[in-house]
Amino acid sequence: AQKVTQAQTEISVVEKEDVTLDCVYETRDTTYYLFWYKQPPSGELVFLIRRNSFDEQNEISGRYSWNFQKSTSSFNFTITASQVVDSAVYFCALSEARVVSLYGQNFVFGPGTRLSVLP
Amino acid sequence: EAGVAQSPRYKIIEKRQSVAFWCNPISGHATLYWYQQILGQGPKLLIQFQNNGVVDDSQLPKDRFSAERLKGVDSTLKIQPAKLEDSAVYLCASSLLALRDRSYEQYFGPGTRLTVT
């Protein structure tokens, strides 16, 4: 069965520090997708990144970067020079093919990491 | 572009009562999802629709929960009768057509916060 682990329940940093959020996943599929979502205090989940299992290139988007390593089944997320507005709960998620159907995906979220960035 | 709309935003009911939530996905999104998010946890997928057909409802407690997407656009999720443990935020999301080997990012609505007393 698929599983996503985010071992860090809560992290606090001071503004301008770098912070890395860990995500470890389990799947038996060779084709799967990984996602990161941000849930700010307002509650609405915001999509950050989607990565498929065949693309192990790291990605950088402004202050955000993602490190995908299939060898360790990890998809870690780093925020550089953190800001107070980065305070939120961050979720890692995994989707994999559904064996029984041509459509849809099995989708599971991790438990989330609450990041607090202090001024 | 309009996002995913949900209503109501908040609902308080007593146990054993019934409740319904409504969702309008992003135009053109064939796949619609309903999630339950209990406080302090990640969202849990309840049901997934492809157009107006159910793709996966394996985690939906079918003795009390039901959902439909009659015309392949709007969807409703119903709980009848509600239990205390149903207190949670119910999130609706939509995406482009999700295939067996192709997944797309989901766009979420603001959610409905349900309190069962």
Tab-separated table of C-alpha atoms in Angstrom:
chain	number	residue	atom	x	y	z
A	1	ALA	CA	0.000	0.000	0.000
A	2	GLN	CA	1.149	3.530	-0.654
A	3	LYS	CA	2.271	5.662	2.245
A	4	VAL	CA	3.712	9.121	2.866
A	5	THR	CA	5.710	9.998	5.970
A	6	GLN	CA	6.529	13.503	7.117
A	7	ALA	CA	8.495	12.890	10.282
A	8	GLN	CA	8.728	16.552	11.290
A	9	THR	CA	5.480	17.492	12.974
A	10	GLU	CA	6.420	21.107	13.696
A	11	ILE	CA	9.382	23.298	12.804
A	12	SER	CA	10.138	26.818	13.992
A	13	VAL	CA	12.733	29.027	12.365
A	14	VAL	CA	13.652	32.669	12.493
A	15	GLU	CA	13.058	34.770	9.410
A	16	LYS	CA	15.793	34.506	6.752
A	17	GLU	CA	16.877	31.060	7.890
A	18	ASP	CA	16.780	28.180	5.409
A	19	VAL	CA	14.531	25.241	6.266
A	20	THR	CA	14.076	21.773	4.767
A	21	LEU	CA	10.881	19.773	5.074
A	22	ASP	CA	11.299	16.032	4.707
A	23	CYS	CA	9.028	13.636	2.826
A	24	VAL	CA	9.526	9.888	2.515
A	25	TYR	CA	7.148	7.759	0.489
A	26	GLU	CA	6.385	4.098	-0.139
A	27	THR	CA	4.967	2.677	-3.331
A	28	ARG	CA	5.230	-0.504	-5.353
A	29	ASP	CA	4.516	1.275	-8.614
A	30	THR	CA	7.180	2.387	-11.060
A	31	THR	CA	4.940	5.181	-12.354
A	32	TYR	CA	3.828	7.604	-9.696
A	33	TYR	CA	3.578	11.309	-8.960
A	34	LEU	CA	4.655	13.379	-6.003
A	35	PHE	CA	3.203	16.703	-4.925
A	36	TRP	CA	3.709	19.404	-2.340
A	37	TYR	CA	0.839	21.561	-1.106
A	38	LYS	CA	0.792	24.518	1.277
A	39	GLN	CA	-2.088	25.110	3.692
A	40	PRO	CA	-1.852	28.617	5.191
A	41	PRO	CA	-3.899	29.634	8.240
A	42	SER	CA	-6.781	30.557	5.935
A	43	GLY	CA	-7.180	26.819	5.296
A	44	GLU	CA	-7.181	26.566	1.510
A	45	LEU	CA	-4.681	24.080	0.087
A	46	VAL	CA	-2.371	25.605	-2.492
A	47	PHE	CA	-0.538	23.523	-5.073
A	48	LEU	CA	3.253	24.016	-5.146
A	49	ILE	CA	4.796	21.319	-7.332
A	50	ARG	CA	4.098	18.071	-9.202
A	51	ARG	CA	6.857	15.640	-10.129
A	52	ASN	CA	6.619	12.278	-11.893
A	53	SER	CA	8.726	9.276	-10.992
A	54	PHE	CA	10.766	9.411	-14.183
A	55	ASP	CA	12.011	12.928	-13.645
A	56	GLU	CA	14.629	13.071	-10.917
A	57	GLN	CA	15.887	16.517	-11.755
A	58	ASN	CA	15.849	18.881	-8.840
A	59	GLU	CA	13.695	21.947	-9.281
A	60	ILE	CA	14.050	25.514	-8.116
A	61	SER	CA	11.315	28.117	-8.119
A	62	GLY	CA	12.348	31.367	-6.508
A	63	ARG	CA	13.080	30.653	-2.847
A	64	TYR	CA	11.648	27.128	-3.126
A	65	SER	CA	13.583	24.058	-4.206
A	66	TRP	CA	12.810	20.366	-4.281
A	67	ASN	CA	15.167	17.406	-4.075
A	68	PHE	CA	13.814	14.123	-5.454
A	69	GLN	CA	15.851	10.992	-4.733
A	70	LYS	CA	14.353	7.675	-5.817
A	71	SER	CA	17.193	5.753	-4.154
A	72	THR	CA	15.969	6.895	-0.744
A	73	SER	CA	12.287	7.379	-1.713
A	74	SER	CA	12.438	10.982	-0.629
A	75	PHE	CA	11.091	14.234	-2.012
A	76	ASN	CA	12.330	17.010	0.255
A	77	PHE	CA	11.361	20.659	0.087
A	78	THR	CA	13.676	23.537	0.997
A	79	ILE	CA	12.705	27.141	1.571
A	80	THR	CA	15.642	29.525	1.348
A	81	ALA	CA	15.638	32.775	3.299
A	82	SER	CA	12.305	32.003	4.927
A	83	GLN	CA	9.705	34.715	5.441
A	84	VAL	CA	6.829	35.091	7.877
A	85	VAL	CA	4.392	34.497	4.992
A	86	ASP	CA	5.838	30.995	4.624
A	87	SER	CA	4.203	30.033	7.918
A	88	ALA	CA	1.766	27.247	7.067
A	89	VAL	CA	1.239	23.509	7.140
A	90	TYR	CA	2.989	21.792	4.246
A	91	PHE	CA	1.771	18.487	2.873
A	92	CYS	CA	3.572	15.997	0.705
A	93	ALA	CA	1.315	13.741	-1.380
A	94	LEU	CA	1.681	10.671	-3.570
A	95	SER	CA	-0.487	9.396	-6.382
A	96	GLU	CA	-0.107	6.122	-8.195
A	97	ALA	CA	-1.927	4.222	-10.897
A	98	ARG	CA	-5.117	2.403	-10.086
A	99	VAL	CA	-4.835	-1.187	-11.185
A	100	VAL	CA	-8.551	-1.765	-11.529
A	101	SER	CA	-9.388	1.131	-13.806
A	102	LEU	CA	-8.106	3.163	-16.707
A	103	TYR	CA	-9.098	6.300	-14.880
A	104	GLY	CA	-8.226	7.984	-11.647
A	105	GLN	CA	-5.346	7.683	-9.264
A	106	ASN	CA	-4.797	6.369	-5.765
A	107	PHE	CA	-3.985	9.533	-3.874
A	108	VAL	CA	-2.606	9.845	-0.343
A	109	PHE	CA	-1.432	12.843	1.686
A	110	GLY	CA	1.176	12.818	4.414
A	111	PRO	CA	0.317	14.096	7.902
A	112	GLY	CA	1.864	17.495	7.227
A	113	THR	CA	4.602	19.626	8.781
A	114	ARG	CA	3.637	22.856	10.505
A	115	LEU	CA	6.223	25.543	9.773
A	116	SER	CA	6.358	28.671	11.892
A	117	VAL	CA	8.614	31.467	10.725
A	118	LEU	CA	9.243	33.982	13.477
A	119	PRO	CA	10.094	37.617	12.746
B	1	GLU	CA	-10.282	31.942	-13.900
B	2	ALA	CA	-12.738	31.018	-11.148
B	3	GLY	CA	-11.522	28.528	-8.582
B	4	VAL	CA	-13.329	25.654	-6.921
B	5	ALA	CA	-16.429	26.865	-5.097
B	6	GLN	CA	-17.873	25.217	-2.022
B	7	SER	CA	-20.827	25.925	0.222
B	8	PRO	CA	-21.634	26.305	2.974
B	9	ARG	CA	-18.368	27.395	4.584
B	10	TYR	CA	-19.484	26.392	8.068
B	11	LYS	CA	-22.138	24.052	9.397
B	12	ILE	CA	-23.089	23.025	12.912
B	13	ILE	CA	-25.501	20.138	13.389
B	14	GLU	CA	-26.489	17.706	16.098
B	15	LYS	CA	-25.585	14.048	15.870
B	16	ARG	CA	-28.042	11.943	13.913
B	17	GLN	CA	-29.015	14.926	11.741
B	18	SER	CA	-28.237	15.040	8.042
B	19	VAL	CA	-26.120	17.550	6.130
B	20	ALA	CA	-25.176	18.220	2.522
B	21	PHE	CA	-22.208	19.995	0.982
B	22	TRP	CA	-22.005	21.441	-2.505
B	23	CYS	CA	-19.041	21.827	-4.838
B	24	ASN	CA	-18.564	23.505	-8.197
B	25	PRO	CA	-15.218	22.586	-9.796
B	26	ILE	CA	-13.040	24.560	-12.149
B	27	SER	CA	-14.536	24.675	-15.634
B	28	GLY	CA	-13.137	21.915	-17.829
B	29	HIS	CA	-11.885	19.758	-14.985
B	30	ALA	CA	-13.167	16.235	-15.511
B	31	THR	CA	-11.968	14.779	-12.218
B	32	LEU	CA	-13.537	15.807	-8.929
B	33	TYR	CA	-12.462	14.714	-5.462
B	34	TRP	CA	-13.977	14.918	-1.989
B	35	TYR	CA	-11.654	14.806	1.002
B	36	GLN	CA	-12.165	14.728	4.758
B	37	GLN	CA	-9.584	16.599	6.815
B	38	ILE	CA	-9.714	16.010	10.542
B	39	LEU	CA	-7.972	18.655	12.648
B	40	GLY	CA	-4.222	18.107	12.712
B	41	GLN	CA	-4.221	15.494	9.952
B	42	GLY	CA	-3.691	15.393	6.217
B	43	PRO	CA	-6.679	15.235	3.869
B	44	LYS	CA	-8.144	11.777	3.361
B	45	LEU	CA	-9.674	10.969	-0.022
B	46	LEU	CA	-13.305	9.898	0.268
B	47	ILE	CA	-14.453	9.646	-3.336
B	48	GLN	CA	-13.205	10.429	-6.817
B	49	PHE	CA	-15.405	11.163	-9.871
B	50	GLN	CA	-14.526	11.128	-13.538
B	51	ASN	CA	-17.148	13.320	-15.217
B	52	ASN	CA	-20.357	11.942	-13.684
B	53	GLY	CA	-19.039	8.449	-12.906
B	54	VAL	CA	-17.524	7.219	-9.657
B	55	VAL	CA	-13.918	6.100	-10.132
B	56	ASP	CA	-13.106	5.229	-6.542
B	57	ASP	CA	-15.238	5.297	-3.400
B	58	SER	CA	-13.345	2.670	-1.444
B	59	GLN	CA	-12.787	4.985	1.530
B	60	LEU	CA	-16.296	6.401	1.670
B	61	PRO	CA	-18.318	5.144	4.690
B	62	LYS	CA	-21.242	4.137	2.549
B	63	ASP	CA	-23.560	3.389	5.435
B	64	ARG	CA	-23.842	7.121	6.102
B	65	PHE	CA	-22.042	9.024	3.336
B	66	SER	CA	-23.201	9.446	-0.238
B	67	ALA	CA	-22.084	11.604	-3.130
B	68	GLU	CA	-23.196	12.349	-6.632
B	69	ARG	CA	-22.130	14.340	-9.659
B	70	LEU	CA	-25.170	14.058	-11.859
B	71	LYS	CA	-24.300	16.228	-14.859
B	72	GLY	CA	-20.558	15.868	-14.656
B	73	VAL	CA	-20.082	19.327	-13.167
B	74	ASP	CA	-21.402	20.165	-9.675
B	75	SER	CA	-21.251	17.614	-6.915
B	76	THR	CA	-22.915	17.096	-3.554
B	77	LEU	CA	-21.689	15.105	-0.574
B	78	LYS	CA	-24.235	14.037	2.024
B	79	ILE	CA	-23.946	12.615	5.522
B	80	GLN	CA	-26.969	10.919	7.037
B	81	PRO	CA	-27.021	10.419	9.979
B	82	ALA	CA	-24.020	12.384	11.244
B	83	LYS	CA	-21.824	11.157	14.087
B	84	LEU	CA	-19.558	13.121	16.401
B	85	GLU	CA	-16.486	11.732	14.627
B	86	ASP	CA	-17.629	13.310	11.350
B	87	SER	CA	-16.545	16.716	12.660
B	88	ALA	CA	-13.940	17.805	10.134
B	89	VAL	CA	-13.310	20.052	7.157
B	90	TYR	CA	-14.694	18.647	3.919
B	91	LEU	CA	-12.628	19.657	0.938
B	92	CYS	CA	-13.543	19.489	-2.701
B	93	ALA	CA	-10.856	19.493	-5.380
B	94	SER	CA	-10.759	19.202	-9.148
B	95	SER	CA	-8.158	18.422	-11.771
B	96	LEU	CA	-7.765	17.665	-15.427
B	97	LEU	CA	-8.727	14.126	-16.418
B	98	ALA	CA	-6.734	11.759	-14.230
B	99	LEU	CA	-5.774	8.601	-16.050
B	100	ARG	CA	-4.382	5.377	-14.686
B	101	ASP	CA	-0.826	6.453	-15.442
B	102	ARG	CA	-1.212	10.206	-15.495
B	103	SER	CA	-1.942	12.430	-12.524
B	104	TYR	CA	-2.418	16.168	-12.399
B	105	GLU	CA	-2.308	18.723	-9.647
B	106	GLN	CA	-5.550	19.254	-7.809
B	107	TYR	CA	-7.061	22.628	-7.099
B	108	PHE	CA	-8.900	22.876	-3.816
B	109	GLY	CA	-11.894	24.822	-2.660
B	110	PRO	CA	-12.022	26.652	0.682
B	111	GLY	CA	-13.712	23.710	2.393
B	112	THR	CA	-16.742	23.300	4.640
B	113	ARG	CA	-16.046	23.112	8.358
B	114	LEU	CA	-18.551	20.706	9.911
B	115	THR	CA	-19.117	20.530	13.653
B	116	VAL	CA	-21.300	17.730	14.979
B	117	THR	CA	-22.502	18.247	18.558
